Amino acid sequence: MTASGKADLVIVANRLPVDRVDNPDGTPGWRRSPGGLVSALEPVLRANDGAWIGWPGGTEDDLEPFVEDGMSLVPVHLTAQEIEEFYEGFSNGTLWPLYHDVVAKPEFHREWWDAYVTVNERFAAKAAEVAAKDATVWVHDYQLQLVPQLLRELRPDLRIGFYLHIPFPPGELFQQLPWRRQILEGLLGADVVGFQLAGGAQNFIRLVRQRVGHKTHRDLVYLPDERTVRAAAYPISIDASGFEELARSKAVGERAAEIRRALGNPSKLFLGVDRLDYTKGILARLRAYSELIADGELDVEDAVFVQVATPSRERVEQYIVIREEIEQLVGRVNGDLGRIGRPAISYLHSSYPREEMAALYRAADIMVVTPYRDGMNLVAKEYIACRYDGDGALVLSEFAGAANELRQAWLVNPYDINGMKQALLDANRSTVKERTKRMKAMRKTVVENDVKAWADSFLQELSRVRESHGKPLRPARGS
Ligand code: ADQ
């Protein structure tokens, strides 16, 4: 950010890339959140005097812009009622289930929509205030789909990009939304609308043609004011070399061995790692695994399933229900099938630092990722990045965006319990030769297409549109 408080690159996301912590002296402070998005965007942010606009979490309303870890951060305030109606309500009770194949029933409430509009207006106003003349603004995710259009009305000089991290649904589902047209028009305020998969981009283009009536050709939408909007796929990835480096470290290697020891040195360790969300298919995979034990195909004496579930959206009703269901299933399975010191499922409801995640990935023989629908799923890619030894098996849902790239995984349909049981067995019985062949191919994909390549390709596309408009982005040093 320049002395005038203006930035040439502005990231707009629901959350700021930092979490509130208490300093040792008791005063409140900030800690950088661990996500890959932050590490991908930080170098570009630095190279372009960038700023990041987002909600800091909580309801404090007196936070001024601040610098943390070299990043200029601009807080947007939410009231307790807005957290309920905009965040828990319209974002996570309406859009999240609607965009994930209605795995849970979306709720439509007019007051939630009103809060969504109000909060999107606040984010747009803040971005308009912070962006320098001809700056580039990159808006992220389903909570902020109205921001591109609102911002364009305030600041027609800007280059605006939007990226959706979750799937964009087929028209048959999207059309349930009472405010479908407003969302489509909101997104059309961007110059480039990015999706995880080509299918999402095509769904969007088709809906724009049918519902808004604009002309389209391939991945372009032609607007009456002569502007064009590009809608295309930019599959997100991870900091692959960072994860590999962690996994190779002595400390992580030792911790991986310690984890296996603590579990009684099983000959096979199955692992699931997810945000505790009903889209992730946690129940179905644990059911499939427990049936294999009940059938005598696996034995608790030499196999264990470790399921790590990060607490998430804990005040939303559907999340309270799924948590109870998982806990009941784990209790029942362990009660029925476990032995002393040998639970069938080791269940952890907790969040861990990256080092511990890398150690879990290193320790796991079979990584099980079975969402009913997932934009990408970074856990699958993180596991691959950590298996520098070339071993390890990935069982992956066809309905995760990652399945598009990781074709050599054991692909499953999470609705088909028998099919999942078979895939778990096949992965379990595979030879080292087969596993390393598959892993090698998947590692090539993940290493060559990391999160930096993702951010660069999106921003490059954005700087190509409206060539006459604005300054080109300065690439990060070393790229
Ligand atoms: P998520 O739904 O959150 O992301 P995912 O892509 O798997 O799903 O990312 C989860 C992240 O949280 C991973 O980086 C993982 O390491 C971390 N994590 C999970 N459990 C953890 C734990 N117990 N402790 C610490 N960290 C944990 C959304 C979309 C995805 C899309 C991403 C990025 O739903 O489809 O891949 O955004 O675009």
Coordinates of C-alpha atoms and ligand atoms in Angstrom, one line a residue:
M1 CA 0.0 0.0 0.0
T2 CA 1.3 3.5 -0.8
A3 CA 1.6 6.4 1.6
S4 CA -1.7 7.6 0.3
G5 CA -3.3 4.4 1.6
K6 CA -4.0 3.1 -2.0
A7 CA -3.0 -0.2 -3.5
D8 CA -2.3 -1.4 -7.0
L9 CA -3.4 -4.9 -6.2
V10 CA -6.3 -5.6 -3.8
I11 CA -7.4 -9.1 -2.7
V12 CA -11.0 -9.2 -1.4
A13 CA -12.0 -12.3 0.6
N14 CA -14.5 -13.1 3.3
R15 CA -11.7 -13.6 5.9
L16 CA -8.5 -11.7 6.4
P17 CA -5.5 -14.1 6.2
V18 CA -4.8 -13.8 10.0
D19 CA -6.4 -15.1 13.1
R20 CA -6.8 -13.4 16.5
V21 CA -4.5 -14.7 19.2
D22 CA -3.5 -13.6 22.7
N23 CA 0.1 -12.4 23.0
P24 CA 2.2 -13.7 25.9
D25 CA 1.6 -10.4 27.8
G26 CA -2.2 -10.9 27.5
T27 CA -2.7 -8.2 24.8
P28 CA -4.6 -9.3 21.6
G29 CA -2.4 -10.0 18.5
W30 CA -2.6 -11.7 15.1
R31 CA -1.2 -14.8 13.6
R32 CA -1.0 -15.6 9.9
S33 CA -3.5 -18.3 9.0
P34 CA -1.9 -21.4 7.6
G35 CA -3.8 -21.6 4.3
G36 CA -2.1 -22.1 0.9
L37 CA -4.0 -19.2 -0.5
V38 CA -2.0 -16.8 1.7
S39 CA 1.4 -18.2 0.7
A40 CA 0.4 -18.0 -2.9
L41 CA -0.8 -14.5 -2.8
E42 CA 1.7 -13.0 -0.4
P43 CA 4.6 -12.6 -2.9
V44 CA 2.3 -11.0 -5.5
L45 CA 0.8 -8.8 -2.8
R46 CA 4.3 -7.6 -1.8
A47 CA 5.5 -7.0 -5.4
N48 CA 2.5 -4.9 -6.1
D49 CA 2.1 -2.9 -2.9
G50 CA -1.0 -4.9 -2.4
A51 CA -3.7 -4.9 0.3
W52 CA -6.0 -7.6 1.6
I53 CA -9.6 -6.7 2.5
G54 CA -11.6 -9.1 4.7
W55 CA -13.5 -9.8 7.9
P56 CA -11.2 -10.3 10.8
G57 CA -13.6 -12.7 12.6
G58 CA -15.6 -11.5 15.6
T59 CA -17.6 -8.3 16.0
E60 CA -15.0 -5.7 16.9
D61 CA -16.0 -2.5 15.0
D62 CA -13.1 -0.2 15.7
L63 CA -10.2 -2.0 13.8
E64 CA -8.1 0.3 11.6
P65 CA -6.1 -1.0 8.6
F66 CA -2.9 -2.6 9.9
V67 CA 0.3 -4.3 8.7
E68 CA 1.0 -7.9 9.8
D69 CA 3.8 -10.0 8.6
G70 CA 4.5 -7.5 5.8
M71 CA 0.9 -7.6 4.5
S72 CA -1.4 -4.6 4.5
L73 CA -4.7 -5.7 5.9
V74 CA -8.0 -3.8 5.8
P75 CA -10.7 -5.1 8.1
V76 CA -14.4 -5.1 7.2
H77 CA -16.7 -5.1 10.2
L78 CA -19.7 -7.5 10.6
T79 CA -22.3 -7.2 13.3
A80 CA -23.5 -10.2 15.3
Q81 CA -26.7 -10.2 13.3
E82 CA -24.8 -10.1 10.0
I83 CA -22.6 -13.0 11.1
E84 CA -25.9 -14.9 11.6
E85 CA -27.7 -13.8 8.4
F86 CA -24.9 -13.2 5.9
Y87 CA -22.2 -15.7 7.0
E88 CA -24.0 -18.6 8.7
G89 CA -27.3 -17.9 6.9
F90 CA -27.0 -17.0 3.2
S91 CA -23.4 -18.1 2.7
N92 CA -23.4 -21.4 4.6
G93 CA -27.1 -22.2 4.8
T94 CA -28.2 -21.2 1.3
L95 CA -25.3 -21.0 -1.1
W96 CA -23.0 -23.7 0.3
P97 CA -25.5 -26.6 0.1
L98 CA -27.0 -25.3 -3.2
Y99 CA -23.6 -25.2 -4.9
H100 CA -22.7 -28.7 -3.5
D101 CA -25.4 -30.7 -5.3
V102 CA -27.9 -29.9 -2.6
V103 CA -26.3 -32.6 -0.4
A104 CA -28.2 -30.8 2.4
K105 CA -31.3 -28.8 1.8
P106 CA -30.6 -25.1 1.1
E107 CA -32.8 -22.7 3.0
F108 CA -34.1 -19.5 1.3
H109 CA -34.8 -16.6 3.6
R110 CA -35.4 -13.1 2.3
E111 CA -33.7 -11.5 5.4
W112 CA -30.6 -13.6 4.8
W113 CA -30.5 -12.3 1.2
D114 CA -30.9 -8.7 2.4
A115 CA -27.9 -9.1 4.8
Y116 CA -25.9 -10.7 1.9
V117 CA -26.5 -7.6 -0.3
T118 CA -25.7 -5.2 2.6
V119 CA -22.4 -7.0 3.4
N120 CA -21.4 -7.3 -0.2
E121 CA -22.0 -3.5 -0.6
R122 CA -19.7 -2.9 2.4
F123 CA -16.9 -5.0 0.9
A124 CA -17.3 -3.3 -2.5
A125 CA -17.2 0.2 -0.9
K126 CA -14.1 -0.7 1.0
A127 CA -12.4 -2.0 -2.2
A128 CA -13.3 1.1 -4.1
E129 CA -11.7 3.2 -1.3
V130 CA -8.5 1.2 -1.1
A131 CA -7.8 0.5 -4.8
A132 CA -5.5 3.0 -6.6
K133 CA -6.4 4.3 -10.1
D134 CA -6.5 1.5 -12.6
A135 CA -5.6 -1.1 -9.9
T136 CA -6.4 -4.8 -10.1
V137 CA -8.9 -6.2 -7.6
W138 CA -9.2 -10.0 -7.1
V139 CA -12.4 -11.0 -5.3
H140 CA -12.7 -14.5 -3.8
D141 CA -15.5 -17.0 -3.3
Y142 CA -19.2 -17.5 -2.8
Q143 CA -19.7 -15.1 0.0
L144 CA -18.9 -12.1 -2.2
Q145 CA -20.5 -12.8 -5.6
L146 CA -22.1 -9.4 -5.8
V147 CA -18.9 -7.5 -5.2
P148 CA -17.6 -7.4 -8.9
Q149 CA -20.7 -5.6 -10.2
L150 CA -21.1 -3.3 -7.2
L151 CA -17.4 -2.4 -7.4
R152 CA -17.5 -1.8 -11.2
E153 CA -20.4 0.7 -10.6
L154 CA -18.2 2.6 -8.1
R155 CA -14.9 2.3 -10.0
P156 CA -15.2 1.6 -13.7
D157 CA -11.4 2.1 -14.1
L158 CA -10.5 -1.1 -12.2
R159 CA -9.6 -4.5 -13.5
I160 CA -11.7 -7.0 -11.6
G161 CA -11.2 -10.7 -11.3
F162 CA -13.4 -13.2 -9.4
Y163 CA -12.5 -16.7 -8.3
L164 CA -15.0 -19.3 -7.0
H165 CA -13.4 -21.9 -4.8
I166 CA -16.4 -24.2 -4.7
P167 CA -18.3 -25.9 -7.5
F168 CA -20.6 -23.8 -9.7
P169 CA -23.8 -25.9 -10.0
P170 CA -25.7 -27.0 -13.0
G171 CA -28.6 -24.8 -14.1
E172 CA -31.2 -27.3 -12.8
L173 CA -30.0 -26.6 -9.2
F174 CA -28.9 -23.0 -9.5
Q175 CA -32.4 -22.0 -10.8
Q176 CA -33.9 -22.8 -7.5
L177 CA -32.3 -19.6 -6.1
P178 CA -34.8 -16.8 -5.9
W179 CA -32.0 -14.3 -6.5
R180 CA -30.3 -16.2 -9.4
R181 CA -30.3 -13.3 -11.8
Q182 CA -28.8 -10.9 -9.3
I183 CA -25.9 -13.4 -8.6
L184 CA -25.2 -13.9 -12.3
E185 CA -25.2 -10.1 -12.9
G186 CA -23.0 -9.7 -9.8
L187 CA -20.4 -12.0 -11.2
L188 CA -20.5 -10.4 -14.6
G189 CA -19.0 -7.3 -13.1
A190 CA -15.7 -9.1 -13.3
D191 CA -13.4 -9.2 -16.4
V192 CA -12.4 -12.8 -15.6
V193 CA -14.5 -15.2 -13.6
G194 CA -12.5 -18.2 -12.6
F195 CA -13.7 -21.7 -11.6
Q196 CA -12.1 -24.9 -10.4
L197 CA -13.3 -26.9 -13.4
A198 CA -14.3 -26.3 -17.0
G199 CA -17.8 -27.7 -16.2
G200 CA -18.4 -24.9 -13.7
A201 CA -17.5 -22.3 -16.2
Q202 CA -19.8 -23.9 -18.8
N203 CA -22.7 -24.0 -16.3
F204 CA -22.1 -20.3 -15.7
I205 CA -21.9 -19.4 -19.4
R206 CA -25.1 -21.3 -20.2
L207 CA -27.0 -19.7 -17.3
V208 CA -25.9 -16.2 -18.4
R209 CA -27.2 -16.9 -21.9
Q210 CA -30.5 -18.4 -20.8
R211 CA -31.3 -16.2 -17.7
V212 CA -29.7 -12.9 -18.5
G213 CA -29.9 -13.1 -22.3
H214 CA -26.3 -12.0 -23.1
K215 CA -24.6 -13.3 -26.2
T216 CA -21.8 -15.9 -25.5
H217 CA -19.2 -17.7 -27.5
R218 CA -17.1 -20.4 -25.9
D219 CA -15.7 -18.9 -22.7
L220 CA -16.7 -15.3 -23.5
V221 CA -19.8 -13.3 -22.6
Y222 CA -20.5 -10.2 -24.7
L223 CA -22.2 -7.4 -22.7
P224 CA -24.3 -4.7 -24.2
D225 CA -21.7 -2.0 -23.1
E226 CA -19.1 -3.7 -25.3
R227 CA -17.3 -5.2 -22.4
T228 CA -16.4 -8.9 -22.5
V229 CA -16.2 -11.3 -19.6
R230 CA -14.1 -14.5 -19.7
A231 CA -15.3 -17.5 -17.7
A232 CA -12.7 -20.3 -17.5
A233 CA -11.2 -23.0 -15.3
Y234 CA -8.1 -22.3 -13.1
P235 CA -7.8 -25.4 -10.9
I236 CA -6.3 -24.4 -7.6
S237 CA -3.3 -26.2 -6.0
I238 CA -1.0 -26.2 -3.0
D239 CA 2.5 -25.1 -2.0
A240 CA 3.8 -28.4 -3.2
S241 CA 7.5 -27.8 -2.5
G242 CA 6.7 -26.3 0.9
F243 CA 4.8 -29.5 1.9
E244 CA 7.5 -31.8 0.5
E245 CA 10.2 -29.9 2.4
L246 CA 8.2 -30.3 5.6
A247 CA 7.7 -34.0 5.0
R248 CA 11.4 -34.5 4.4
S249 CA 12.4 -32.9 7.6
K250 CA 13.8 -35.0 10.4
A251 CA 11.3 -33.7 12.9
V252 CA 8.3 -34.7 10.7
G253 CA 9.8 -38.1 10.0
E254 CA 10.2 -38.8 13.7
R255 CA 6.7 -37.6 14.4
A256 CA 5.3 -39.9 11.7
A257 CA 7.0 -42.9 13.3
E258 CA 5.8 -41.8 16.8
I259 CA 2.2 -41.6 15.5
R260 CA 2.4 -45.1 14.2
R261 CA 3.9 -46.3 17.5
A262 CA 1.2 -44.6 19.5
L263 CA -1.4 -46.5 17.3
G264 CA 0.3 -49.8 18.2
N265 CA 2.3 -50.1 14.9
P266 CA -0.5 -51.2 12.7
S267 CA 0.6 -52.8 9.4
K268 CA -2.0 -50.5 7.6
L269 CA -2.9 -47.0 8.5
F270 CA -5.9 -45.5 6.7
L271 CA -6.3 -41.7 7.1
G272 CA -9.1 -39.2 6.5
V273 CA -8.6 -35.4 7.0
D274 CA -11.4 -33.0 6.5
R275 CA -13.1 -29.9 7.7
L276 CA -16.1 -31.4 9.6
D277 CA -18.6 -30.8 6.7
Y278 CA -21.5 -32.9 5.4
T279 CA -20.2 -32.5 1.9
K280 CA -17.0 -34.4 2.7
G281 CA -18.6 -37.9 2.9
I282 CA -17.0 -38.8 6.3
L283 CA -19.9 -41.0 7.5
A284 CA -20.0 -43.0 4.3
R285 CA -16.3 -43.7 4.3
L286 CA -16.3 -44.8 8.0
R287 CA -19.3 -47.0 7.3
A288 CA -17.5 -48.7 4.4
Y289 CA -14.4 -49.2 6.5
S290 CA -16.3 -50.6 9.5
E291 CA -18.1 -53.0 7.3
L292 CA -14.8 -54.3 6.0
I293 CA -13.9 -55.1 9.6
A294 CA -17.2 -56.6 10.4
D295 CA -16.9 -58.8 7.2
G296 CA -13.5 -60.0 8.4
E297 CA -11.7 -58.4 5.4
L298 CA -9.7 -56.2 7.8
D299 CA -8.6 -56.9 11.3
V300 CA -8.3 -54.3 14.1
E301 CA -5.2 -56.0 15.2
D302 CA -3.3 -54.8 12.2
A303 CA -5.3 -51.9 10.6
V304 CA -6.6 -48.6 11.9
F305 CA -8.5 -45.7 10.5
V306 CA -7.5 -42.3 11.7
Q307 CA -10.1 -39.6 11.0
V308 CA -9.2 -36.0 11.7
A309 CA -12.1 -33.6 11.5
T310 CA -11.4 -29.8 11.9
P311 CA -14.2 -28.0 13.8
S312 CA -16.1 -25.9 11.3
R313 CA -19.2 -23.6 11.2
E314 CA -20.2 -24.9 14.6
R315 CA -23.3 -22.8 15.0
V316 CA -24.9 -23.9 11.8
E317 CA -27.6 -26.5 12.4
Q318 CA -26.6 -29.0 9.7
Y319 CA -23.0 -29.0 11.1
I320 CA -24.2 -29.7 14.6
V321 CA -26.2 -32.7 13.3
I322 CA -23.4 -34.2 11.2
R323 CA -21.0 -33.9 14.1
E324 CA -23.4 -35.9 16.3
E325 CA -23.9 -38.5 13.6
I326 CA -20.2 -39.0 13.2
E327 CA -19.5 -39.2 16.9
Q328 CA -22.3 -41.8 17.3
L329 CA -21.0 -43.9 14.4
V330 CA -17.4 -43.9 15.8
G331 CA -18.7 -44.8 19.2
R332 CA -20.8 -47.6 17.9
V333 CA -18.1 -49.0 15.6
N334 CA -15.4 -48.9 18.3
G335 CA -17.8 -50.4 20.9
D336 CA -18.8 -53.3 18.6
L337 CA -15.6 -54.0 16.7
G338 CA -12.7 -52.5 18.8
R339 CA -10.5 -54.4 21.3
I340 CA -8.6 -53.1 24.3
G341 CA -6.0 -50.7 23.0
R342 CA -7.2 -51.3 19.4
P343 CA -10.0 -49.0 18.4
A344 CA -11.2 -49.6 14.8
I345 CA -11.4 -45.8 14.3
S346 CA -9.2 -43.2 16.0
Y347 CA -11.2 -40.0 15.8
L348 CA -9.8 -36.5 16.4
H349 CA -12.0 -33.4 16.4
S350 CA -9.3 -30.8 16.2
S351 CA -7.2 -28.5 14.1
Y352 CA -3.4 -29.1 13.7
P353 CA -0.3 -27.1 12.6
R354 CA 1.1 -27.9 9.1
E355 CA 3.9 -30.0 10.6
E356 CA 1.5 -32.4 12.3
M357 CA -0.6 -32.6 9.1
A358 CA 2.6 -33.5 7.1
A359 CA 3.5 -36.1 9.8
L360 CA 0.0 -37.7 9.4
Y361 CA 0.4 -37.8 5.7
R362 CA 3.8 -39.4 6.0
A363 CA 2.5 -42.0 8.4
A364 CA -0.6 -43.0 6.3
D365 CA -0.5 -45.9 4.0
I366 CA -3.9 -45.2 2.5
M367 CA -5.4 -41.7 2.3
V368 CA -9.2 -41.7 1.9
V369 CA -10.8 -38.6 0.4
T370 CA -14.5 -39.2 -0.4
P371 CA -16.5 -36.0 -0.7
Y372 CA -20.0 -36.1 -2.3
R373 CA -19.0 -32.9 -4.0
D374 CA -15.9 -30.7 -3.6
G375 CA -14.5 -27.8 -5.6
M376 CA -11.0 -29.2 -5.6
N377 CA -9.9 -30.8 -2.3
L378 CA -6.4 -29.7 -1.2
V379 CA -6.0 -32.6 1.2
A380 CA -5.6 -35.0 -1.7
K381 CA -2.9 -32.9 -3.2
E382 CA -1.1 -32.3 0.1
Y383 CA -0.9 -36.1 0.7
I384 CA 0.7 -36.5 -2.8
A385 CA 3.2 -33.7 -2.2
C386 CA 4.3 -35.3 1.1
R387 CA 4.9 -38.8 -0.4
Y388 CA 8.4 -38.0 -1.8
D389 CA 9.2 -41.6 -1.2
G390 CA 6.8 -42.5 -4.0
D391 CA 4.8 -44.9 -1.8
G392 CA 1.2 -44.4 -0.4
A393 CA -2.2 -44.9 -2.0
L394 CA -4.9 -42.3 -2.6
V395 CA -8.6 -43.4 -2.6
L396 CA -10.4 -40.4 -4.2
S397 CA -14.0 -39.5 -4.9
E398 CA -14.9 -38.9 -8.5
F399 CA -16.8 -35.9 -7.3
A400 CA -13.8 -34.0 -6.0
G401 CA -12.4 -31.5 -8.5
A402 CA -9.0 -33.1 -7.8
A403 CA -10.2 -36.3 -9.5
N404 CA -9.9 -34.4 -12.8
E405 CA -6.1 -34.2 -12.4
L406 CA -5.3 -37.1 -10.1
R407 CA -6.5 -39.8 -12.5
Q408 CA -4.2 -42.4 -11.1
A409 CA -5.9 -42.5 -7.7
W410 CA -8.3 -45.3 -6.8
L411 CA -11.4 -43.4 -7.9
V412 CA -14.7 -44.1 -6.1
N413 CA -18.3 -43.0 -6.1
P414 CA -19.0 -42.1 -2.4
Y415 CA -22.7 -43.0 -2.8
D416 CA -21.7 -46.6 -3.6
I417 CA -20.7 -48.2 -0.3
N418 CA -19.8 -51.6 -1.9
G419 CA -17.7 -49.9 -4.5
M420 CA -15.9 -47.9 -1.8
K421 CA -15.3 -51.1 0.2
Q422 CA -13.8 -52.7 -2.9
A423 CA -11.5 -49.7 -3.6
L424 CA -10.3 -49.6 0.0
L425 CA -9.4 -53.3 -0.3
D426 CA -7.8 -52.9 -3.7
A427 CA -5.6 -50.0 -2.4
N428 CA -4.8 -52.0 0.7
R429 CA -3.7 -55.1 -1.3
S430 CA -1.8 -53.2 -4.1
T431 CA 1.8 -54.0 -4.7
V432 CA 4.6 -51.4 -4.0
K433 CA 5.2 -51.4 -7.8
E434 CA 1.7 -50.4 -8.6
R435 CA 1.5 -47.8 -5.9
T436 CA 4.8 -46.1 -6.9
K437 CA 3.7 -46.1 -10.6
R438 CA 0.5 -44.3 -9.7
M439 CA 2.2 -42.0 -7.1
K440 CA 4.9 -40.9 -9.6
A441 CA 2.4 -39.8 -12.1
M442 CA 0.3 -37.9 -9.6
R443 CA 3.4 -36.2 -8.1
K444 CA 4.4 -34.9 -11.5
T445 CA 0.9 -33.3 -11.8
V446 CA 1.0 -31.7 -8.3
V447 CA 4.6 -30.5 -8.5
E448 CA 4.2 -29.0 -12.0
N449 CA 0.9 -27.3 -11.2
D450 CA 1.4 -25.7 -7.8
V451 CA -0.5 -22.8 -6.2
K452 CA 2.0 -20.2 -7.5
A453 CA 1.3 -21.4 -11.1
W454 CA -2.4 -21.1 -10.3
A455 CA -2.2 -17.5 -9.1
D456 CA 0.1 -16.5 -11.9
S457 CA -2.1 -17.9 -14.6
F458 CA -5.2 -16.2 -13.2
L459 CA -3.5 -12.8 -12.8
Q460 CA -1.9 -13.1 -16.2
E461 CA -5.2 -13.7 -17.8
L462 CA -6.6 -10.7 -15.9
S463 CA -3.8 -8.5 -17.0
R464 CA -4.4 -9.5 -20.7
V465 CA -8.1 -8.5 -20.7
R466 CA -8.9 -4.9 -21.5
E467 CA -5.3 -4.5 -22.7
S468 CA -5.6 -0.7 -23.0
H469 CA -6.8 -0.5 -19.4
G470 CA -4.6 0.0 -16.4
K471 CA -1.0 -0.9 -15.7
P472 CA 0.3 -4.4 -16.1
L473 CA 0.9 -6.3 -12.9
R474 CA 4.4 -6.6 -11.7
P475 CA 5.3 -10.3 -11.3
A476 CA 6.6 -11.5 -7.9
R477 CA 10.4 -11.6 -7.6
G478 CA 11.9 -14.9 -8.9
S479 CA 9.0 -15.7 -11.2
Ligands
ADQ1 P1 -12.2 -26.7 2.1 O1 -13.6 -27.2 1.9 O2 -11.8 -26.2 3.4 O3 -11.8 -25.7 0.9 P2 -9.8 -28.4 1.3 O4 -9.6 -28.1 -0.1 O5 -9.7 -29.9 1.6 O6 -11.3 -28.1 1.7 O7 -8.9 -27.6 2.2 C1 -8.8 -27.9 3.6 C2 -7.5 -27.3 4.1 O8 -7.6 -27.3 5.5 C3 -6.3 -28.1 3.7 O9 -5.3 -27.2 3.4 C4 -6.0 -28.9 5.0 O10 -4.6 -29.2 5.2 C5 -6.5 -28.1 6.1 N1 -7.0 -28.9 7.2 C6 -7.9 -29.9 7.1 N2 -8.1 -30.4 8.3 C7 -7.2 -29.8 9.2 C8 -6.9 -30.0 10.5 N3 -7.5 -30.9 11.4 N4 -5.9 -29.2 11.1 C9 -5.3 -28.3 10.3 N5 -5.6 -28.1 9.0 C10 -6.5 -28.9 8.4 C11 -12.5 -25.0 -0.1 C12 -13.2 -25.9 -1.1 C13 -12.3 -26.9 -1.7 C14 -11.1 -26.2 -2.3 C15 -10.5 -25.1 -1.4 C16 -9.4 -24.3 -2.1 O11 -14.3 -26.5 -0.5 O12 -12.9 -27.7 -2.7 O13 -10.1 -27.1 -2.7 O14 -11.5 -24.3 -0.9 O15 -9.9 -23.6 -3.2

